[in-house]
mmCIF file of C-alpha atoms and ligand atoms in Angstrom:
data_model
loop_
_atom_site.group_PDB
_atom_site.id
_atom_site.type_symbol
_atom_site.label_atom_id
_atom_site.label_comp_id
_atom_site.label_asym_id
_atom_site.label_seq_id
_atom_site.Cartn_x
_atom_site.Cartn_y
_atom_site.Cartn_z
ATOM 1 C CA MET C 137 13.630 -24.658 -26.816
ATOM 2 C CA ARG C 138 13.190 -21.057 -27.573
ATOM 3 C CA LYS C 139 13.068 -20.112 -31.262
ATOM 4 C CA GLU C 140 15.668 -17.230 -30.875
ATOM 5 C CA ILE C 141 18.330 -19.810 -30.355
ATOM 6 C CA ILE C 142 18.414 -20.458 -34.087
ATOM 7 C CA THR C 143 20.280 -17.077 -34.454
ATOM 8 C CA TYR C 144 23.081 -18.206 -32.278
ATOM 9 C CA LEU C 145 23.620 -21.603 -33.769
ATOM 10 C CA SER C 146 26.543 -22.674 -36.037
ATOM 11 C CA LEU C 147 26.040 -26.413 -36.819
ATOM 12 C CA PRO C 148 28.574 -29.178 -36.872
ATOM 13 C CA PRO C 149 30.316 -30.465 -38.946
ATOM 14 C CA THR C 150 30.554 -27.396 -41.249
ATOM 15 C CA GLY C 151 28.998 -24.556 -39.402
ATOM 16 C CA THR C 152 26.543 -24.300 -42.469
ATOM 17 C CA GLN C 153 24.871 -21.033 -43.346
ATOM 18 C CA PRO C 154 22.189 -20.110 -43.846
ATOM 19 C CA ALA C 155 20.445 -21.082 -40.511
ATOM 20 C CA PRO C 156 18.603 -24.462 -40.574
ATOM 21 C CA LYS C 157 14.868 -24.391 -41.132
ATOM 22 C CA LEU C 158 13.021 -24.723 -37.744
ATOM 23 C CA ILE C 159 10.081 -27.116 -37.996
ATOM 24 C CA SER C 160 7.780 -27.076 -34.973
ATOM 25 C CA PHE C 161 5.390 -30.111 -34.218
ATOM 26 C CA LEU C 162 4.502 -29.166 -30.520
ATOM 27 C CA GLU C 163 4.743 -25.938 -28.699
ATOM 28 C CA GLU C 164 4.359 -25.096 -25.031
ATOM 29 C CA GLY C 165 4.300 -21.286 -24.113
ATOM 30 C CA GLU C 166 7.507 -19.782 -25.579
ATOM 31 C CA ASN C 167 9.059 -23.192 -26.040
ATOM 32 C CA ILE C 168 9.092 -25.793 -28.761
ATOM 33 C CA ILE C 169 8.647 -29.066 -27.235
ATOM 34 C CA GLU C 170 8.841 -31.322 -30.252
ATOM 35 C CA GLY C 171 10.321 -30.348 -33.642
ATOM 36 C CA ALA C 172 13.304 -30.414 -35.918
ATOM 37 C CA LEU C 173 16.155 -28.448 -37.411
ATOM 38 C CA LEU C 174 16.534 -29.100 -41.071
ATOM 39 C CA THR C 175 19.697 -28.126 -42.793
ATOM 40 C CA GLN C 176 19.969 -27.271 -46.524
ATOM 41 C CA GLU C 177 21.645 -30.657 -47.050
ATOM 42 C CA GLN C 178 18.446 -32.436 -45.822
ATOM 43 C CA TYR C 179 20.203 -33.356 -42.462
ATOM 44 C CA TRP C 180 18.013 -32.877 -39.426
ATOM 45 C CA TYR C 181 18.416 -32.636 -35.667
ATOM 46 C CA PRO C 182 15.488 -33.556 -33.644
ATOM 47 C CA ILE C 183 13.946 -31.257 -30.816
ATOM 48 C CA ILE C 184 12.579 -33.774 -28.300
ATOM 49 C CA GLN C 185 11.239 -32.826 -24.775
ATOM 50 C CA GLY C 186 12.169 -29.162 -25.381
ATOM 51 C CA VAL C 187 15.884 -29.909 -26.286
ATOM 52 C CA PRO C 188 17.434 -29.853 -29.790
ATOM 53 C CA SER C 189 19.952 -32.808 -29.954
ATOM 54 C CA PHE C 190 23.154 -32.496 -31.941
ATOM 55 C CA LEU C 191 24.595 -35.913 -31.137
ATOM 56 C CA ARG C 192 26.124 -37.860 -33.891
ATOM 57 C CA GLY C 193 27.090 -41.443 -35.013
ATOM 58 C CA SER C 194 26.647 -44.048 -32.294
ATOM 59 C CA LEU C 195 26.223 -41.289 -29.614
ATOM 60 C CA LYS C 196 22.877 -40.559 -31.125
ATOM 61 C CA PRO C 197 19.958 -42.644 -29.896
ATOM 62 C CA ASP C 198 17.949 -44.497 -32.706
ATOM 63 C CA TYR C 199 15.411 -41.754 -33.944
ATOM 64 C CA THR C 200 13.684 -43.928 -36.661
ATOM 65 C CA TRP C 201 10.457 -43.463 -34.625
ATOM 66 C CA PHE C 202 10.882 -39.647 -34.781
ATOM 67 C CA GLN C 203 11.636 -39.834 -38.503
ATOM 68 C CA GLU C 204 8.814 -41.949 -39.265
ATOM 69 C CA LYS C 205 6.379 -40.065 -36.869
ATOM 70 C CA HIS C 206 7.023 -36.767 -38.512
ATOM 71 C CA GLY C 207 7.960 -37.871 -42.166
ATOM 72 C CA LEU C 208 11.544 -36.586 -42.129
ATOM 73 C CA PRO C 209 14.091 -37.561 -44.728
ATOM 74 C CA PRO C 210 16.340 -40.549 -43.922
ATOM 75 C CA ILE C 211 19.781 -39.708 -42.789
ATOM 76 C CA HIS C 212 22.714 -41.649 -44.584
ATOM 77 C CA ASP C 213 26.513 -41.405 -43.970
ATOM 78 C CA GLU C 214 26.428 -40.517 -40.339
ATOM 79 C CA VAL C 215 29.886 -39.397 -39.059
ATOM 80 C CA GLU C 216 31.287 -41.209 -36.177
ATOM 81 C CA PRO C 217 32.891 -38.970 -33.544
ATOM 82 C CA GLU C 218 36.328 -40.013 -32.272
ATOM 83 C CA ASN C 219 36.219 -42.278 -29.224
ATOM 84 C CA ALA C 220 32.363 -42.446 -29.330
ATOM 85 C CA GLY C 221 32.247 -45.883 -27.610
ATOM 86 C CA GLU C 222 34.197 -44.734 -24.393
ATOM 87 C CA GLN C 223 32.057 -41.491 -24.422
ATOM 88 C CA ARG C 224 28.849 -43.414 -24.700
ATOM 89 C CA LEU C 225 29.660 -45.545 -21.606
ATOM 90 C CA THR C 226 30.244 -42.452 -19.656
ATOM 91 C CA ASN C 227 26.959 -40.936 -20.917
ATOM 92 C CA GLU C 228 25.031 -43.917 -19.503
ATOM 93 C CA THR C 229 26.183 -43.240 -16.076
ATOM 94 C CA PHE C 230 25.250 -39.638 -16.388
ATOM 95 C CA SER C 231 21.944 -40.098 -18.144
ATOM 96 C CA ASP C 232 20.885 -42.509 -15.322
ATOM 97 C CA LYS C 233 21.974 -40.097 -12.717
ATOM 98 C CA TRP C 234 20.245 -37.110 -13.862
ATOM 99 C CA ARG C 235 16.974 -39.203 -14.420
ATOM 100 C CA ARG C 236 17.211 -40.094 -10.756
ATOM 101 C CA PHE C 237 18.575 -36.575 -9.518
ATOM 102 C CA ARG C 238 16.622 -34.201 -11.671
ATOM 103 C CA ASN C 239 16.537 -31.466 -8.824
ATOM 104 C CA TYR C 240 20.082 -31.870 -7.579
ATOM 105 C CA GLY C 241 21.200 -28.380 -6.362
ATOM 106 C CA LEU C 242 17.893 -26.777 -6.643
ATOM 107 C CA GLU C 243 16.518 -27.912 -3.255
ATOM 108 C CA PRO C 244 16.857 -25.237 -0.333
ATOM 109 C CA SER C 245 19.139 -27.444 1.547
ATOM 110 C CA HIS C 246 21.588 -27.724 -1.235
ATOM 111 C CA GLN C 247 21.739 -23.974 -2.072
ATOM 112 C CA GLU C 248 24.090 -22.816 0.743
ATOM 113 C CA PHE C 249 26.550 -25.549 0.354
ATOM 114 C CA LEU C 250 26.703 -25.073 -3.459
ATOM 115 C CA GLY C 251 26.769 -21.317 -3.361
ATOM 116 C CA ASP C 252 29.834 -21.476 -1.019
ATOM 117 C CA TRP C 253 31.414 -24.249 -3.229
ATOM 118 C CA TYR C 254 31.253 -21.924 -6.344
ATOM 119 C CA CYS C 255 32.653 -19.096 -4.437
ATOM 120 C CA LYS C 256 35.634 -20.915 -3.411
ATOM 121 C CA LYS C 257 36.154 -22.288 -6.840
ATOM 122 C CA LEU C 258 35.909 -18.737 -8.549
ATOM 123 C CA GLY C 259 38.095 -17.082 -5.781
ATOM 124 C CA LEU C 260 34.927 -15.092 -4.409
ATOM 125 C CA SER C 261 33.985 -14.324 -1.069
ATOM 126 C CA THR C 262 30.104 -14.089 -0.813
ATOM 127 C CA VAL C 263 27.208 -15.201 -2.911
ATOM 128 C CA ASP C 264 26.403 -11.490 -3.707
ATOM 129 C CA GLU C 265 29.974 -11.472 -5.340
ATOM 130 C CA LEU C 266 29.119 -14.473 -7.201
ATOM 131 C CA LYS C 267 25.788 -12.940 -8.566
ATOM 132 C CA ALA C 268 27.719 -9.896 -9.449
ATOM 133 C CA PHE C 269 30.237 -11.941 -11.307
ATOM 134 C CA TYR C 270 27.708 -13.073 -13.684
ATOM 135 C CA GLN C 271 25.739 -9.898 -13.904
ATOM 136 C CA GLN C 272 27.452 -8.041 -16.862
ATOM 137 C CA ARG C 273 28.286 -11.013 -19.071
ATOM 138 C CA GLU C 274 26.743 -10.920 -22.426
ATOM 139 C CA TYR C 275 27.031 -14.594 -23.547
ATOM 140 C CA ILE C 276 27.561 -17.283 -21.084
ATOM 141 C CA LEU C 277 28.097 -21.121 -21.605
ATOM 142 C CA GLU C 278 27.986 -23.810 -19.196
ATOM 143 C CA VAL C 279 29.452 -27.191 -20.400
ATOM 144 C CA GLY C 280 27.966 -30.272 -18.524
ATOM 145 C CA PRO C 281 25.289 -28.534 -16.528
ATOM 146 C CA GLY C 282 23.682 -31.871 -15.218
ATOM 147 C CA SER C 283 20.530 -30.852 -13.420
ATOM 148 C CA GLY C 284 21.073 -27.173 -14.579
ATOM 149 C CA PHE C 285 21.156 -25.667 -11.040
ATOM 150 C CA ASN C 286 24.181 -23.558 -11.833
ATOM 151 C CA THR C 287 22.723 -22.536 -15.400
ATOM 152 C CA LYS C 288 19.627 -21.407 -13.606
ATOM 153 C CA LEU C 289 21.524 -19.361 -11.039
ATOM 154 C CA MET C 290 23.570 -17.659 -13.737
ATOM 155 C CA ALA C 291 20.604 -16.982 -15.962
ATOM 156 C CA GLU C 292 18.685 -15.449 -12.986
ATOM 157 C CA ASN C 293 21.629 -13.160 -12.229
ATOM 158 C CA THR C 294 22.702 -11.754 -15.592
ATOM 159 C CA THR C 295 21.089 -9.376 -18.247
ATOM 160 C CA GLY C 296 22.969 -11.621 -20.888
ATOM 161 C CA GLN C 297 22.018 -15.038 -22.533
ATOM 162 C CA VAL C 298 22.937 -18.175 -20.990
ATOM 163 C CA PHE C 299 23.574 -21.399 -23.051
ATOM 164 C CA ALA C 300 23.981 -25.002 -21.504
ATOM 165 C CA VAL C 301 25.428 -28.077 -23.352
ATOM 166 C CA ASP C 302 25.255 -31.490 -21.955
ATOM 167 C CA ILE C 303 25.800 -34.754 -23.752
ATOM 168 C CA SER C 304 23.601 -36.832 -21.610
ATOM 169 C CA ASP C 305 19.978 -36.842 -20.268
ATOM 170 C CA GLY C 306 21.166 -34.043 -17.977
ATOM 171 C CA ALA C 307 20.138 -31.831 -20.994
ATOM 172 C CA PHE C 308 16.547 -32.611 -20.415
ATOM 173 C CA ALA C 309 16.820 -32.090 -16.625
ATOM 174 C CA SER C 310 18.465 -28.779 -17.251
ATOM 175 C CA PHE C 311 15.692 -27.699 -19.770
ATOM 176 C CA GLU C 312 12.999 -28.628 -17.184
ATOM 177 C CA ASN C 313 14.618 -26.687 -14.574
ATOM 178 C CA THR C 314 15.293 -23.499 -16.681
ATOM 179 C CA LYS C 315 12.443 -23.404 -19.355
ATOM 180 C CA HIS C 316 10.771 -20.491 -17.612
ATOM 181 C CA LEU C 317 13.757 -18.320 -17.990
ATOM 182 C CA PRO C 318 13.559 -16.097 -21.232
ATOM 183 C CA ASN C 319 17.441 -15.882 -21.566
ATOM 184 C CA CYS C 320 18.296 -19.496 -21.170
ATOM 185 C CA TYR C 321 18.904 -22.072 -23.989
ATOM 186 C CA VAL C 322 19.736 -25.765 -23.330
ATOM 187 C CA VAL C 323 21.048 -28.195 -26.063
ATOM 188 C CA GLN C 324 22.228 -31.681 -26.099
ATOM 189 C CA ALA C 325 25.647 -32.212 -27.734
ATOM 190 C CA ASP C 326 29.211 -33.338 -27.257
ATOM 191 C CA LEU C 327 31.439 -30.550 -26.029
ATOM 192 C CA MET C 328 33.826 -31.719 -28.782
ATOM 193 C CA GLU C 329 31.154 -30.572 -31.353
ATOM 194 C CA MET C 330 29.226 -27.711 -29.947
ATOM 195 C CA PRO C 331 26.894 -26.012 -32.368
ATOM 196 C CA PHE C 332 28.305 -22.435 -31.638
ATOM 197 C CA ALA C 333 30.711 -20.205 -33.431
ATOM 198 C CA ASP C 334 34.369 -20.053 -32.210
ATOM 199 C CA ASP C 335 35.225 -16.881 -30.115
ATOM 200 C CA PHE C 336 31.610 -16.456 -29.209
ATOM 201 C CA PHE C 337 31.180 -16.704 -25.310
ATOM 202 C CA ASP C 338 32.473 -14.137 -22.711
ATOM 203 C CA PHE C 339 32.234 -16.594 -19.931
ATOM 204 C CA ILE C 340 32.482 -20.475 -19.997
ATOM 205 C CA ILE C 341 32.126 -22.892 -17.026
ATOM 206 C CA ALA C 342 32.834 -26.532 -17.141
ATOM 207 C CA ASP C 343 32.681 -27.800 -13.586
ATOM 208 C CA GLY C 344 33.674 -31.244 -13.158
ATOM 209 C CA VAL C 345 33.181 -32.099 -16.720
ATOM 210 C CA LEU C 346 36.352 -32.225 -18.870
ATOM 211 C CA HIS C 347 37.828 -35.289 -17.089
ATOM 212 C CA HIS C 348 34.827 -37.400 -17.934
ATOM 213 C CA THR C 349 35.653 -37.186 -21.832
ATOM 214 C CA PRO C 350 37.976 -39.496 -23.461
ATOM 215 C CA ASP C 351 40.731 -36.751 -23.257
ATOM 216 C CA THR C 352 40.712 -33.886 -20.771
ATOM 217 C CA LYS C 353 43.219 -31.844 -22.774
ATOM 218 C CA LYS C 354 41.422 -32.069 -26.053
ATOM 219 C CA ALA C 355 38.136 -31.258 -24.295
ATOM 220 C CA LEU C 356 39.759 -28.103 -22.724
ATOM 221 C CA LEU C 357 41.089 -26.951 -26.115
ATOM 222 C CA ALA C 358 37.583 -27.499 -27.792
ATOM 223 C CA ILE C 359 35.838 -25.404 -25.255
ATOM 224 C CA TYR C 360 38.519 -22.715 -25.195
ATOM 225 C CA GLN C 361 38.022 -22.122 -28.987
ATOM 226 C CA LYS C 362 34.572 -20.954 -28.003
ATOM 227 C CA LEU C 363 35.836 -18.243 -25.754
ATOM 228 C CA LYS C 364 35.965 -14.859 -26.969
ATOM 229 C CA PRO C 365 39.426 -13.042 -26.617
ATOM 230 C CA GLY C 366 39.312 -11.316 -23.233
ATOM 231 C CA GLY C 367 36.648 -13.617 -22.050
ATOM 232 C CA GLN C 368 37.041 -15.734 -18.843
ATOM 233 C CA MET C 369 36.595 -19.380 -18.308
ATOM 234 C CA PHE C 370 36.495 -21.583 -15.196
ATOM 235 C CA PHE C 371 37.032 -25.272 -15.165
ATOM 236 C CA TYR C 372 37.399 -27.854 -12.457
ATOM 237 C CA VAL C 373 39.199 -31.252 -12.971
ATOM 238 C CA TYR C 374 40.225 -33.963 -10.584
ATOM 239 C CA LYS C 375 43.515 -33.793 -9.061
ATOM 240 C CA LYS C 376 45.909 -36.811 -8.897
ATOM 241 C CA MET C 377 45.680 -37.866 -5.295
ATOM 242 C CA GLY C 378 48.010 -40.006 -3.091
ATOM 243 C CA ALA C 379 49.058 -43.422 -3.618
ATOM 244 C CA ALA C 380 46.685 -45.259 -1.380
ATOM 245 C CA ARG C 381 43.608 -43.319 -2.645
ATOM 246 C CA GLN C 382 44.695 -43.922 -6.221
ATOM 247 C CA PHE C 383 44.920 -47.552 -5.490
ATOM 248 C CA CYS C 384 41.596 -47.758 -4.045
ATOM 249 C CA ASP C 385 40.041 -45.744 -6.659
ATOM 250 C CA ARG C 386 41.429 -47.790 -9.568
ATOM 251 C CA TYR C 387 40.445 -51.062 -7.754
ATOM 252 C CA ILE C 388 36.928 -49.864 -6.954
ATOM 253 C CA ARG C 389 36.078 -48.241 -10.297
ATOM 254 C CA ASP C 390 37.468 -51.127 -12.370
ATOM 255 C CA SER C 391 34.812 -53.109 -10.451
ATOM 256 C CA PHE C 392 31.896 -50.805 -10.168
ATOM 257 C CA LYS C 393 31.966 -49.478 -13.712
ATOM 258 C CA GLN C 394 31.209 -52.909 -14.912
ATOM 259 C CA LEU C 395 28.068 -52.840 -12.978
ATOM 260 C CA ASP C 396 24.697 -51.493 -14.177
ATOM 261 C CA PRO C 397 23.841 -48.290 -12.554
ATOM 262 C CA GLU C 398 21.324 -49.770 -10.030
ATOM 263 C CA SER C 399 23.683 -52.366 -8.826
ATOM 264 C CA ALA C 400 26.567 -49.753 -8.721
ATOM 265 C CA TYR C 401 24.268 -47.576 -6.460
ATOM 266 C CA GLN C 402 23.745 -50.460 -4.126
ATOM 267 C CA ALA C 403 27.522 -51.170 -4.119
ATOM 268 C CA CYS C 404 28.282 -47.662 -3.003
ATOM 269 C CA GLU C 405 26.054 -47.848 0.001
ATOM 270 C CA GLY C 406 28.794 -49.240 2.286
ATOM 271 C CA LEU C 407 31.042 -46.308 1.395
ATOM 272 C CA THR C 408 28.362 -43.891 2.051
ATOM 273 C CA GLU C 409 27.525 -45.313 5.452
ATOM 274 C CA LEU C 410 31.353 -45.289 6.234
ATOM 275 C CA GLY C 411 31.343 -41.660 5.355
ATOM 276 C CA ARG C 412 28.402 -40.906 7.432
ATOM 277 C CA GLU C 413 29.509 -42.701 10.528
ATOM 278 C CA LEU C 414 33.027 -41.182 10.429
ATOM 279 C CA SER C 415 31.506 -37.649 9.884
ATOM 280 C CA ARG C 416 29.148 -38.137 12.766
ATOM 281 C CA LEU C 417 32.049 -39.175 15.084
ATOM 282 C CA ASN C 418 33.226 -35.684 14.491
ATOM 283 C CA ALA C 419 36.711 -36.906 15.551
ATOM 284 C CA GLN C 420 40.214 -35.394 14.940
ATOM 285 C CA ILE C 421 43.603 -36.646 15.123
ATOM 286 C CA THR C 422 46.967 -34.994 15.133
ATOM 287 C CA LEU C 423 49.884 -36.364 13.189
ATOM 288 C CA GLU C 424 53.169 -34.936 14.190
ATOM 289 C CA LYS C 425 54.907 -36.395 11.266
ATOM 290 C CA PRO C 426 53.686 -36.243 7.576
ATOM 291 C CA ILE C 427 53.469 -39.502 5.645
ATOM 292 C CA PRO C 428 54.984 -38.241 2.306
ATOM 293 C CA ILE C 429 54.785 -41.574 0.566
ATOM 294 C CA LEU C 430 50.869 -41.340 0.813
ATOM 295 C CA GLY C 431 50.788 -37.561 0.376
ATOM 296 C CA ILE C 432 49.497 -36.957 3.890
ATOM 297 C CA PRO C 433 50.775 -33.730 5.641
ATOM 298 C CA ALA C 434 51.491 -33.451 9.349
ATOM 299 C CA GLY C 435 48.806 -31.621 11.456
ATOM 300 C CA THR C 436 45.429 -31.915 12.779
ATOM 301 C CA HIS C 437 42.835 -33.828 10.558
ATOM 302 C CA ASN C 438 39.179 -34.643 10.696
ATOM 303 C CA VAL C 439 39.183 -38.364 10.612
ATOM 304 C CA GLN C 440 36.513 -38.557 7.925
ATOM 305 C CA ARG C 441 38.358 -36.085 5.828
ATOM 306 C CA LEU C 442 41.582 -37.857 6.409
ATOM 307 C CA MET C 443 40.029 -41.094 5.197
ATOM 308 C CA TYR C 444 38.209 -39.490 2.312
ATOM 309 C CA TYR C 445 41.116 -37.441 0.829
ATOM 310 C CA ASN C 446 43.797 -40.147 1.230
ATOM 311 C CA PHE C 447 42.326 -43.477 1.052
ATOM 312 C CA VAL C 448 38.700 -43.943 -0.388
ATOM 313 C CA LYS C 449 35.874 -41.677 -1.447
ATOM 314 C CA CYS C 450 33.397 -41.959 1.285
ATOM 315 C CA PHE C 451 31.471 -38.721 0.767
ATOM 316 C CA TRP C 452 29.006 -37.576 3.471
ATOM 317 C CA ASN C 453 27.355 -34.063 3.750
ATOM 318 C CA GLU C 454 24.500 -33.572 6.305
ATOM 319 C CA ALA C 455 22.884 -30.975 3.927
ATOM 320 C CA PHE C 456 22.094 -33.925 1.571
ATOM 321 C CA ASP C 457 19.793 -36.859 2.097
ATOM 322 C CA TYR C 458 21.193 -40.288 2.087
ATOM 323 C CA GLU C 459 20.471 -40.930 -1.692
ATOM 324 C CA THR C 460 22.250 -37.824 -2.692
ATOM 325 C CA ASN C 461 25.185 -38.595 -0.599
ATOM 326 C CA ASN C 462 25.170 -42.058 -2.141
ATOM 327 C CA MET C 463 24.938 -40.502 -5.720
ATOM 328 C CA VAL C 464 28.171 -38.341 -5.116
ATOM 329 C CA ASN C 465 29.955 -41.685 -4.239
ATOM 330 C CA PHE C 466 28.429 -43.396 -7.329
ATOM 331 C CA ASP C 467 29.424 -40.283 -9.397
ATOM 332 C CA TRP C 468 33.006 -40.928 -8.415
ATOM 333 C CA TYR C 469 33.268 -44.675 -9.098
ATOM 334 C CA HIS C 470 30.758 -45.533 -11.832
ATOM 335 C CA PRO C 471 31.716 -43.271 -14.986
ATOM 336 C CA HIS C 472 33.941 -45.042 -17.378
ATOM 337 C CA ASN C 473 36.291 -41.995 -17.741
ATOM 338 C CA ALA C 474 37.307 -40.077 -14.741
ATOM 339 C CA TRP C 475 40.873 -38.780 -15.357
ATOM 340 C CA GLN C 476 43.032 -37.286 -12.632
ATOM 341 C CA HIS C 477 45.664 -34.637 -13.314
ATOM 342 C CA THR C 478 48.501 -32.749 -11.714
ATOM 343 C CA GLU C 479 48.785 -28.894 -11.372
ATOM 344 C CA ASP C 480 51.943 -29.092 -13.407
ATOM 345 C CA GLU C 481 50.091 -30.795 -16.236
ATOM 346 C CA VAL C 482 47.386 -28.227 -16.305
ATOM 347 C CA LYS C 483 49.920 -25.362 -16.138
ATOM 348 C CA GLY C 484 51.528 -27.104 -19.242
ATOM 349 C CA TRP C 485 48.177 -26.990 -21.152
ATOM 350 C CA LEU C 486 47.519 -23.369 -20.340
ATOM 351 C CA GLU C 487 50.943 -22.342 -21.567
ATOM 352 C CA GLU C 488 50.400 -24.299 -24.810
ATOM 353 C CA LEU C 489 47.013 -22.203 -25.050
ATOM 354 C CA GLY C 490 49.140 -19.073 -24.591
ATOM 355 C CA VAL C 491 47.218 -18.293 -21.445
ATOM 356 C CA ARG C 492 49.062 -15.979 -19.168
ATOM 357 C CA GLU C 493 46.561 -14.620 -16.731
ATOM 358 C CA TYR C 494 44.998 -17.431 -14.700
ATOM 359 C CA SER C 495 44.611 -18.481 -10.904
ATOM 360 C CA PHE C 496 44.247 -21.903 -9.189
ATOM 361 C CA ASN C 497 41.698 -21.424 -6.557
ATOM 362 C CA PRO C 498 41.969 -23.563 -3.431
ATOM 363 C CA ALA C 499 38.369 -25.053 -3.290
ATOM 364 C CA ASN C 500 39.096 -28.636 -2.263
ATOM 365 C CA PRO C 501 42.146 -30.853 -2.276
ATOM 366 C CA ASN C 502 40.587 -33.417 -4.634
ATOM 367 C CA GLY C 503 40.480 -30.994 -7.626
ATOM 368 C CA ILE C 504 42.049 -28.214 -9.516
ATOM 369 C CA SER C 505 39.936 -25.161 -10.022
ATOM 370 C CA VAL C 506 41.096 -22.795 -12.739
ATOM 371 C CA LEU C 507 39.952 -19.313 -13.609
ATOM 372 C CA LEU C 508 41.552 -17.887 -16.717
ATOM 373 C CA THR C 509 41.345 -15.102 -19.031
ATOM 374 C CA LYS C 510 41.909 -15.388 -22.792
ATOM 375 C CA PRO C 511 44.405 -13.061 -24.301
ATOM 376 C CA SER C 512 42.878 -10.245 -26.063
HETATM 377 C C1 LIG W 125 29.940 -34.813 -12.646
HETATM 378 S S1 LIG W 125 28.734 -34.116 -13.753
HETATM 379 C C2 LIG W 125 28.857 -32.401 -13.420
HETATM 380 C C3 LIG W 125 27.598 -31.689 -13.411
HETATM 381 C C4 LIG W 125 27.598 -30.279 -12.933
HETATM 382 N N1 LIG W 125 28.609 -29.501 -13.713
HETATM 383 C C5 LIG W 125 27.759 -30.220 -11.553
HETATM 384 O O1 LIG W 125 28.654 -29.585 -11.056
HETATM 385 O O2 LIG W 125 26.973 -30.919 -10.732
HETATM 386 C C6 LIG W 125 29.544 -34.041 -15.350
HETATM 387 C C7 LIG W 125 28.578 -33.717 -16.575
HETATM 388 O O3 LIG W 125 29.306 -33.512 -17.718
HETATM 389 C C8 LIG W 125 28.550 -34.115 -18.795
HETATM 390 N N2 LIG W 125 29.383 -34.507 -19.796
HETATM 391 C C9 LIG W 125 30.366 -35.419 -19.781
HETATM 392 N N3 LIG W 125 31.050 -35.589 -21.069
HETATM 393 C C10 LIG W 125 30.550 -34.592 -21.782
HETATM 394 C C11 LIG W 125 30.645 -34.206 -23.138
HETATM 395 N N4 LIG W 125 31.613 -34.843 -23.891
HETATM 396 N N5 LIG W 125 29.993 -33.079 -23.707
HETATM 397 C C12 LIG W 125 29.040 -32.624 -22.830
HETATM 398 N N6 LIG W 125 28.793 -32.940 -21.645
HETATM 399 C C13 LIG W 125 29.481 -33.863 -21.177
HETATM 400 C C14 LIG W 125 27.767 -35.347 -18.099
HETATM 401 O O4 LIG W 125 26.769 -35.687 -18.891
HETATM 402 C C15 LIG W 125 27.425 -34.817 -16.810
HETATM 403 O O5 LIG W 125 26.184 -34.104 -16.795
#
């Protein structure tokens, strides 16, 4: 954690001023690796493995060892965030995932795929356009960065300051992957209680994050509050799919989410193999008639894609190794919360927020990619 972050923080629940007192126990280069942020009310937030943590109530790990180790005051009357139990289950999935896949998106074989993926999502044509998109932003926030591959790309391509907020151990992976960048700050927090002032950021991105909270719409409202008037925001949420896919998803998720992560990875292996074998067939079929009841259009379909989009998640991408492909299937079927939405539903949310300028970018049929501008 870089010391300068203190000037940008507005702490929950009250946004107390003056800024908390920064106590440093261990430093490495420009970063505080272990320390604490102590408020005037004697409430403290730990800095562990380079990351300040703002989790509260039962979302917060037991830090008694940290308190005793550093002689910090005891904390009473901890506030319990709404639906913390649900969110905690989702965190367990992602903390486990990011401990196993700390370098997801950073390996050279991932870069091309992910570069194209972001271009499509943001409605841009080339990676150079993508880099130019970030260049002039002053304050950028990534919500749910996971391994931090995109936070890193943004920080490397802007003259501004880049912040990343993840509720899970993804925060530690993101810090490790960006700690060398002088304009990058990672914190661990629930997006419903981010330690930043409202109307602060001029670009916010939440890619595949909001639908993993207890309530996607409330999550959108919470991050939108942090966007400056005239600022832009991108979010990607899962789209409600056809009946057969919905049925399979519900059935599989209800079973897999009860498994511990290791067993769930193993349980996903058959799906991953199915994806790989169908993908390697490279076969196509042409349907002259659509199947409206299942949401399948007429036309020529790659067989693996047809299966994947309409029946069961069986992801496979040759750019990834077997474990990473299997993780993508795990990422779909293990999180406790993974809501799906319709475009009309999302349009309704935007209307409620008073957003008039927005685009739905056609990045993939499983999701809704939205780029919006907050009215000035
Ligand atoms: C599917 S991953 C997406 C990661 C990354 N954006 C990507 O595209 O690879 C979802 C991420 O959102 C984070 N997340 C879920 N709920 C959150 C919340 N309430 N506050 C902050 N982060 C959250 C998870 O910890 C996880 O890292």
